[in-house]
Amino acid sequence: MKKRQAKEFVGPFKKGSLNGKISLWNTFHAHEHVKPIAKKQLGLWGIDYFDLFLVHFPIALKYVDPNHRYPPEWFDDNGRVQLQNTPLQETWGAMEELVDVGYAKNIGLSNCSGSLILDVLRYARIEPQVLQVELHPYLVQTALVDLAKTLNIAVTAYSSFGPQGYFELSMDKGAQSLLTHDIITQVASRHKKTAAQILLRWATQRGIAVVPKSNDNARLKENLQCDSFELDQAEINAITALNINLRLNNPAEIDPRLAIFA
């Protein structure tokens, strides 16, 4: 798979396929569950194959039959998190079989640390093509991005606007909105661009693809124009310096046994 630019992740659909991220949820990590759930998801989307299919988290939870509850979420019927002893090697082998049968063109990882990526590479028959992680100026993940680039794994950022998508969920952890941060708005003013465009350009100039979300058509069009200008190195450095290692999507806050970023 070629390194993807940001616009390829948010561009038009190919006939019979789906561009963007579709993933394997935690309750379907066992070998015998990967192919059936991928087939079910294809049916729900009404497509023939996924361009990219990811392991959503390196966390295996107890299987939930889709006929019983779908989507299964984190908890069982009694509100408890039930872990399952399925190693990532088993899951990855089943992911490779999705490529073999044509359900997915490419497979990748999400929310994985460097040590897990290196572990997967030790046994992978088909190497991960993409790593998708939370990444924004409050969580720049420089070492992880550098490792992925060294391994020729494309990096995709989610939550590019930092706490913005978490305010309505009361999960912003008290962080200031990046869209109103002085550093971001000053750079936006110099370039006559929106704060969102600056945040996206900061990522794409680092060679990172972005998958921003918006329900506003005008903002969607603005986001697609984030590669129409260049930030200088001083601006990139100033934005990167906002890093406070603020992780907004952390399963350890659901259950301490899920501290995959410890």
mmCIF file of C-alpha atoms in Angstrom:
data_model
loop_
_atom_site.group_PDB
_atom_site.id
_atom_site.type_symbol
_atom_site.label_atom_id
_atom_site.label_comp_id
_atom_site.label_asym_id
_atom_site.label_seq_id
_atom_site.Cartn_x
_atom_site.Cartn_y
_atom_site.Cartn_z
ATOM 1 C CA MET A 1 0.000 0.000 0.000
ATOM 2 C CA LYS A 2 1.320 3.431 -0.881
ATOM 3 C CA LYS A 3 1.667 6.089 1.768
ATOM 4 C CA ARG A 4 -1.694 7.839 1.838
ATOM 5 C CA GLN A 5 -2.150 11.584 1.881
ATOM 6 C CA ALA A 6 -4.854 13.074 4.064
ATOM 7 C CA LYS A 7 -7.210 13.766 1.194
ATOM 8 C CA GLU A 8 -7.210 10.080 0.238
ATOM 9 C CA PHE A 9 -8.777 9.206 3.567
ATOM 10 C CA VAL A 10 -11.618 11.661 3.195
ATOM 11 C CA GLY A 11 -12.100 11.610 -0.558
ATOM 12 C CA PRO A 12 -14.794 9.965 -2.653
ATOM 13 C CA PHE A 13 -15.677 6.297 -2.234
ATOM 14 C CA LYS A 14 -14.475 3.758 -4.739
ATOM 15 C CA LYS A 15 -17.178 1.561 -6.186
ATOM 16 C CA GLY A 16 -17.696 -1.441 -3.961
ATOM 17 C CA SER A 17 -15.270 -0.286 -1.289
ATOM 18 C CA LEU A 18 -14.999 2.119 1.612
ATOM 19 C CA ASN A 19 -12.173 4.584 2.136
ATOM 20 C CA GLY A 20 -11.353 5.450 5.707
ATOM 21 C CA LYS A 21 -11.171 3.578 8.971
ATOM 22 C CA ILE A 22 -13.296 0.558 9.788
ATOM 23 C CA SER A 23 -12.058 -1.521 12.670
ATOM 24 C CA LEU A 24 -12.226 -4.761 14.609
ATOM 25 C CA TRP A 25 -13.788 -4.216 18.014
ATOM 26 C CA ASN A 26 -12.315 -5.714 21.179
ATOM 27 C CA THR A 27 -14.919 -8.460 21.583
ATOM 28 C CA PHE A 28 -14.048 -10.061 18.233
ATOM 29 C CA HIS A 29 -10.307 -10.716 18.655
ATOM 30 C CA ALA A 30 -10.471 -14.523 18.656
ATOM 31 C CA HIS A 31 -9.516 -16.093 15.327
ATOM 32 C CA GLU A 32 -12.940 -17.620 14.745
ATOM 33 C CA HIS A 33 -14.733 -14.277 15.227
ATOM 34 C CA VAL A 34 -12.674 -11.951 13.002
ATOM 35 C CA LYS A 35 -13.870 -13.091 9.593
ATOM 36 C CA PRO A 36 -17.594 -13.342 10.500
ATOM 37 C CA ILE A 37 -17.698 -9.863 12.022
ATOM 38 C CA ALA A 38 -15.812 -8.363 9.081
ATOM 39 C CA LYS A 39 -18.332 -9.977 6.738
ATOM 40 C CA LYS A 40 -21.180 -8.589 8.834
ATOM 41 C CA GLN A 41 -19.703 -5.081 8.711
ATOM 42 C CA LEU A 42 -19.306 -5.299 4.944
ATOM 43 C CA GLY A 43 -22.956 -6.245 4.709
ATOM 44 C CA LEU A 44 -24.017 -3.350 6.914
ATOM 45 C CA TRP A 45 -22.082 -0.925 4.708
ATOM 46 C CA GLY A 46 -23.295 -2.617 1.534
ATOM 47 C CA ILE A 47 -19.818 -2.935 0.055
ATOM 48 C CA ASP A 48 -17.536 -5.704 -1.175
ATOM 49 C CA TYR A 49 -14.314 -4.927 0.684
ATOM 50 C CA PHE A 50 -12.585 -2.430 2.940
ATOM 51 C CA ASP A 51 -9.634 -0.428 1.693
ATOM 52 C CA LEU A 52 -8.355 -0.471 5.269
ATOM 53 C CA PHE A 53 -9.369 -2.566 8.269
ATOM 54 C CA LEU A 54 -7.767 -1.896 11.662
ATOM 55 C CA VAL A 55 -7.478 -3.580 15.036
ATOM 56 C CA HIS A 56 -9.248 -0.882 17.059
ATOM 57 C CA PHE A 57 -7.468 -1.492 20.384
ATOM 58 C CA PRO A 58 -4.858 -4.068 21.442
ATOM 59 C CA ILE A 59 -7.426 -5.245 23.982
ATOM 60 C CA ALA A 60 -9.288 -8.550 23.891
ATOM 61 C CA LEU A 61 -12.676 -8.646 25.610
ATOM 62 C CA LYS A 62 -15.067 -11.539 26.084
ATOM 63 C CA TYR A 63 -17.019 -12.349 22.918
ATOM 64 C CA VAL A 64 -20.521 -10.931 22.571
ATOM 65 C CA ASP A 65 -22.704 -12.557 19.921
ATOM 66 C CA PRO A 66 -23.916 -9.816 17.543
ATOM 67 C CA ASN A 67 -27.367 -11.405 17.665
ATOM 68 C CA HIS A 68 -27.403 -10.683 21.382
ATOM 69 C CA ARG A 69 -26.062 -7.117 21.270
ATOM 70 C CA TYR A 70 -24.489 -5.053 18.526
ATOM 71 C CA PRO A 71 -22.453 -2.984 18.829
ATOM 72 C CA PRO A 72 -21.193 -4.703 21.973
ATOM 73 C CA GLU A 73 -19.391 -1.716 23.580
ATOM 74 C CA TRP A 74 -17.089 -2.177 26.599
ATOM 75 C CA PHE A 75 -19.336 -3.790 29.171
ATOM 76 C CA ASP A 76 -21.233 -7.056 29.587
ATOM 77 C CA ASP A 77 -24.922 -7.258 30.492
ATOM 78 C CA ASN A 78 -24.047 -6.600 34.128
ATOM 79 C CA GLY A 79 -21.959 -3.499 33.430
ATOM 80 C CA ARG A 80 -18.609 -5.239 33.903
ATOM 81 C CA VAL A 81 -15.524 -5.343 31.706
ATOM 82 C CA GLN A 82 -14.759 -8.987 30.870
ATOM 83 C CA LEU A 83 -11.253 -9.641 29.559
ATOM 84 C CA GLN A 84 -10.440 -12.530 27.221
ATOM 85 C CA ASN A 85 -7.098 -14.308 26.869
ATOM 86 C CA THR A 86 -6.597 -13.855 23.138
ATOM 87 C CA PRO A 87 -3.040 -12.847 22.153
ATOM 88 C CA LEU A 88 -2.568 -10.186 19.510
ATOM 89 C CA GLN A 89 -0.648 -12.705 17.397
ATOM 90 C CA GLU A 90 -3.833 -14.778 16.998
ATOM 91 C CA THR A 91 -5.844 -11.693 16.089
ATOM 92 C CA TRP A 92 -3.279 -10.490 13.571
ATOM 93 C CA GLY A 93 -3.195 -13.872 11.852
ATOM 94 C CA ALA A 94 -6.962 -13.659 11.404
ATOM 95 C CA MET A 95 -6.602 -10.093 10.079
ATOM 96 C CA GLU A 96 -4.175 -11.371 7.444
ATOM 97 C CA GLU A 97 -6.783 -13.879 6.330
ATOM 98 C CA LEU A 98 -9.160 -10.979 5.614
ATOM 99 C CA VAL A 99 -6.682 -9.857 2.964
ATOM 100 C CA ASP A 100 -6.393 -13.409 1.648
ATOM 101 C CA VAL A 101 -10.147 -13.712 1.071
ATOM 102 C CA GLY A 102 -10.553 -10.176 -0.279
ATOM 103 C CA TYR A 103 -12.493 -8.653 2.614
ATOM 104 C CA ALA A 104 -9.760 -6.042 3.116
ATOM 105 C CA LYS A 105 -7.106 -4.585 0.831
ATOM 106 C CA ASN A 106 -4.937 -3.370 3.705
ATOM 107 C CA ILE A 107 -4.799 -4.002 7.442
ATOM 108 C CA GLY A 108 -3.386 -1.950 10.274
ATOM 109 C CA LEU A 109 -3.259 -1.138 13.948
ATOM 110 C CA SER A 110 -4.829 1.515 16.111
ATOM 111 C CA ASN A 111 -3.945 2.756 19.596
ATOM 112 C CA CYS A 112 -0.768 0.671 19.769
ATOM 113 C CA SER A 113 2.526 1.482 21.438
ATOM 114 C CA GLY A 114 5.894 1.044 19.772
ATOM 115 C CA SER A 115 6.673 -2.202 21.595
ATOM 116 C CA LEU A 116 3.461 -3.820 20.337
ATOM 117 C CA ILE A 117 4.151 -2.707 16.771
ATOM 118 C CA LEU A 118 7.613 -4.262 16.928
ATOM 119 C CA ASP A 119 6.108 -7.442 18.345
ATOM 120 C CA VAL A 120 3.590 -7.716 15.489
ATOM 121 C CA LEU A 121 6.383 -7.279 12.954
ATOM 122 C CA ARG A 122 8.186 -10.325 14.382
ATOM 123 C CA TYR A 123 5.449 -12.694 13.240
ATOM 124 C CA ALA A 124 3.447 -10.778 10.625
ATOM 125 C CA ARG A 125 3.064 -12.379 7.223
ATOM 126 C CA ILE A 126 1.371 -9.170 6.075
ATOM 127 C CA GLU A 127 2.824 -6.167 7.845
ATOM 128 C CA PRO A 128 0.573 -3.398 9.208
ATOM 129 C CA GLN A 129 0.230 -0.647 6.631
ATOM 130 C CA VAL A 130 -1.283 2.007 8.865
ATOM 131 C CA LEU A 131 -1.079 3.039 12.506
ATOM 132 C CA GLN A 132 -3.936 5.210 13.717
ATOM 133 C CA VAL A 133 -3.493 7.031 17.017
ATOM 134 C CA GLU A 134 -4.765 9.994 18.980
ATOM 135 C CA LEU A 135 -2.545 12.878 17.942
ATOM 136 C CA HIS A 136 -2.871 16.646 18.373
ATOM 137 C CA PRO A 137 -0.706 19.490 19.742
ATOM 138 C CA TYR A 138 -1.479 18.445 23.318
ATOM 139 C CA LEU A 139 -0.295 14.888 22.493
ATOM 140 C CA VAL A 140 2.328 15.056 19.740
ATOM 141 C CA GLN A 141 3.669 11.455 20.026
ATOM 142 C CA THR A 142 6.934 12.344 18.253
ATOM 143 C CA ALA A 143 8.798 9.151 19.164
ATOM 144 C CA LEU A 144 5.926 6.917 18.028
ATOM 145 C CA VAL A 145 5.527 8.821 14.749
ATOM 146 C CA ASP A 146 9.272 8.578 14.101
ATOM 147 C CA LEU A 147 9.232 4.818 14.742
ATOM 148 C CA ALA A 148 6.308 4.283 12.384
ATOM 149 C CA LYS A 149 8.043 6.271 9.656
ATOM 150 C CA THR A 150 11.216 4.235 10.157
ATOM 151 C CA LEU A 151 9.159 1.056 9.741
ATOM 152 C CA ASN A 152 7.381 2.480 6.656
ATOM 153 C CA ILE A 153 4.011 2.427 8.409
ATOM 154 C CA ALA A 154 1.721 5.320 7.504
ATOM 155 C CA VAL A 155 0.381 7.268 10.473
ATOM 156 C CA THR A 156 -3.172 8.580 10.731
ATOM 157 C CA ALA A 157 -4.218 10.997 13.468
ATOM 158 C CA TYR A 158 -7.618 11.005 15.101
ATOM 159 C CA SER A 159 -8.843 13.734 17.472
ATOM 160 C CA SER A 160 -6.784 16.262 15.501
ATOM 161 C CA PHE A 161 -8.618 19.112 17.242
ATOM 162 C CA GLY A 162 -7.697 17.828 20.690
ATOM 163 C CA PRO A 163 -10.399 18.250 23.331
ATOM 164 C CA GLN A 164 -12.918 19.786 20.909
ATOM 165 C CA GLY A 165 -14.811 16.552 20.292
ATOM 166 C CA TYR A 166 -14.774 15.669 23.990
ATOM 167 C CA PHE A 167 -16.423 18.786 25.453
ATOM 168 C CA GLU A 168 -19.988 17.588 24.920
ATOM 169 C CA LEU A 169 -19.054 14.253 26.522
ATOM 170 C CA SER A 170 -17.518 16.003 29.555
ATOM 171 C CA MET A 171 -14.281 14.157 28.761
ATOM 172 C CA ASP A 172 -12.115 17.175 27.897
ATOM 173 C CA LYS A 173 -10.199 16.974 31.217
ATOM 174 C CA GLY A 174 -10.390 20.728 31.625
ATOM 175 C CA ALA A 175 -8.124 21.425 28.671
ATOM 176 C CA GLN A 176 -8.436 24.673 26.762
ATOM 177 C CA SER A 177 -9.842 24.339 23.278
ATOM 178 C CA LEU A 178 -7.073 24.306 20.692
ATOM 179 C CA LEU A 179 -9.381 26.211 18.353
ATOM 180 C CA THR A 180 -9.186 29.233 20.663
ATOM 181 C CA HIS A 181 -5.601 28.849 21.873
ATOM 182 C CA ASP A 182 -3.549 32.023 21.325
ATOM 183 C CA ILE A 183 -0.737 30.206 19.508
ATOM 184 C CA ILE A 184 -3.146 28.580 17.057
ATOM 185 C CA THR A 185 -5.263 31.683 16.448
ATOM 186 C CA GLN A 186 -2.177 33.840 15.888
ATOM 187 C CA VAL A 187 -0.847 31.449 13.245
ATOM 188 C CA ALA A 188 -4.316 31.269 11.691
ATOM 189 C CA SER A 189 -4.487 35.055 11.498
ATOM 190 C CA ARG A 190 -1.105 35.276 9.757
ATOM 191 C CA HIS A 191 -2.171 32.776 7.097
ATOM 192 C CA LYS A 192 -5.796 33.972 6.886
ATOM 193 C CA LYS A 193 -6.946 30.426 7.635
ATOM 194 C CA THR A 194 -9.177 28.866 10.260
ATOM 195 C CA ALA A 195 -7.772 27.423 13.475
ATOM 196 C CA ALA A 196 -8.949 23.993 12.336
ATOM 197 C CA GLN A 197 -6.986 24.312 9.086
ATOM 198 C CA ILE A 198 -3.869 25.222 11.069
ATOM 199 C CA LEU A 199 -4.223 22.169 13.292
ATOM 200 C CA LEU A 200 -4.696 19.887 10.302
ATOM 201 C CA ARG A 201 -1.773 21.437 8.409
ATOM 202 C CA TRP A 202 0.488 21.036 11.438
ATOM 203 C CA ALA A 203 -0.187 17.296 11.215
ATOM 204 C CA THR A 204 -0.004 16.856 7.448
ATOM 205 C CA GLN A 205 3.291 18.738 7.220
ATOM 206 C CA ARG A 206 4.656 16.154 9.649
ATOM 207 C CA GLY A 207 3.643 13.473 7.134
ATOM 208 C CA ILE A 208 0.580 12.437 9.128
ATOM 209 C CA ALA A 209 -2.802 11.781 7.551
ATOM 210 C CA VAL A 210 -5.869 13.229 9.268
ATOM 211 C CA VAL A 211 -9.500 12.134 9.528
ATOM 212 C CA PRO A 212 -11.355 15.165 10.918
ATOM 213 C CA LYS A 213 -15.059 14.963 11.616
ATOM 214 C CA SER A 214 -17.657 17.650 11.003
ATOM 215 C CA ASN A 215 -21.382 17.840 10.381
ATOM 216 C CA ASP A 216 -20.984 21.181 8.627
ATOM 217 C CA ASN A 217 -20.465 21.068 4.834
ATOM 218 C CA ALA A 218 -18.593 24.372 4.768
ATOM 219 C CA ARG A 219 -16.170 23.150 7.417
ATOM 220 C CA LEU A 220 -15.688 19.886 5.554
ATOM 221 C CA LYS A 221 -14.653 21.862 2.476
ATOM 222 C CA GLU A 222 -12.311 24.014 4.575
ATOM 223 C CA ASN A 223 -10.724 20.907 6.065
ATOM 224 C CA LEU A 224 -10.034 19.535 2.571
ATOM 225 C CA GLN A 225 -8.139 22.746 1.773
ATOM 226 C CA CYS A 226 -5.706 22.313 4.659
ATOM 227 C CA ASP A 227 -2.866 21.524 2.244
ATOM 228 C CA SER A 228 -3.232 24.785 0.298
ATOM 229 C CA PHE A 229 -0.618 26.619 2.383
ATOM 230 C CA GLU A 230 2.614 25.976 4.281
ATOM 231 C CA LEU A 231 3.547 26.581 7.899
ATOM 232 C CA ASP A 232 7.120 27.634 8.508
ATOM 233 C CA GLN A 233 9.323 25.651 10.869
ATOM 234 C CA ALA A 234 9.034 28.215 13.653
ATOM 235 C CA GLU A 235 5.241 27.904 13.535
ATOM 236 C CA ILE A 236 5.400 24.112 13.548
ATOM 237 C CA ASN A 237 7.782 24.223 16.516
ATOM 238 C CA ALA A 238 5.553 26.639 18.429
ATOM 239 C CA ILE A 239 2.508 24.408 17.949
ATOM 240 C CA THR A 240 4.469 21.259 18.836
ATOM 241 C CA ALA A 241 5.628 22.965 22.039
ATOM 242 C CA LEU A 242 2.010 22.930 23.272
ATOM 243 C CA ASN A 243 2.469 19.232 24.053
ATOM 244 C CA ILE A 244 1.414 18.255 27.586
ATOM 245 C CA ASN A 245 0.974 14.519 26.892
ATOM 246 C CA LEU A 246 -2.768 14.898 27.321
ATOM 247 C CA ARG A 247 -4.438 11.647 26.312
ATOM 248 C CA LEU A 248 -8.188 12.010 25.931
ATOM 249 C CA ASN A 249 -8.974 8.463 24.801
ATOM 250 C CA ASN A 250 -7.562 6.177 27.476
ATOM 251 C CA PRO A 251 -9.208 2.802 28.225
ATOM 252 C CA ALA A 252 -7.532 2.762 31.656
ATOM 253 C CA GLU A 253 -10.184 5.243 32.733
ATOM 254 C CA ILE A 254 -12.794 2.554 32.053
ATOM 255 C CA ASP A 255 -10.905 -0.204 33.868
ATOM 256 C CA PRO A 256 -7.329 -0.054 35.250
ATOM 257 C CA ARG A 257 -6.596 -3.449 33.663
ATOM 258 C CA LEU A 258 -6.857 -1.715 30.270
ATOM 259 C CA ALA A 259 -3.866 0.588 30.825
ATOM 260 C CA ILE A 260 -2.360 -0.076 27.398
ATOM 261 C CA PHE A 261 -0.510 3.251 27.427
ATOM 262 C CA ALA A 262 1.124 2.723 30.846
#
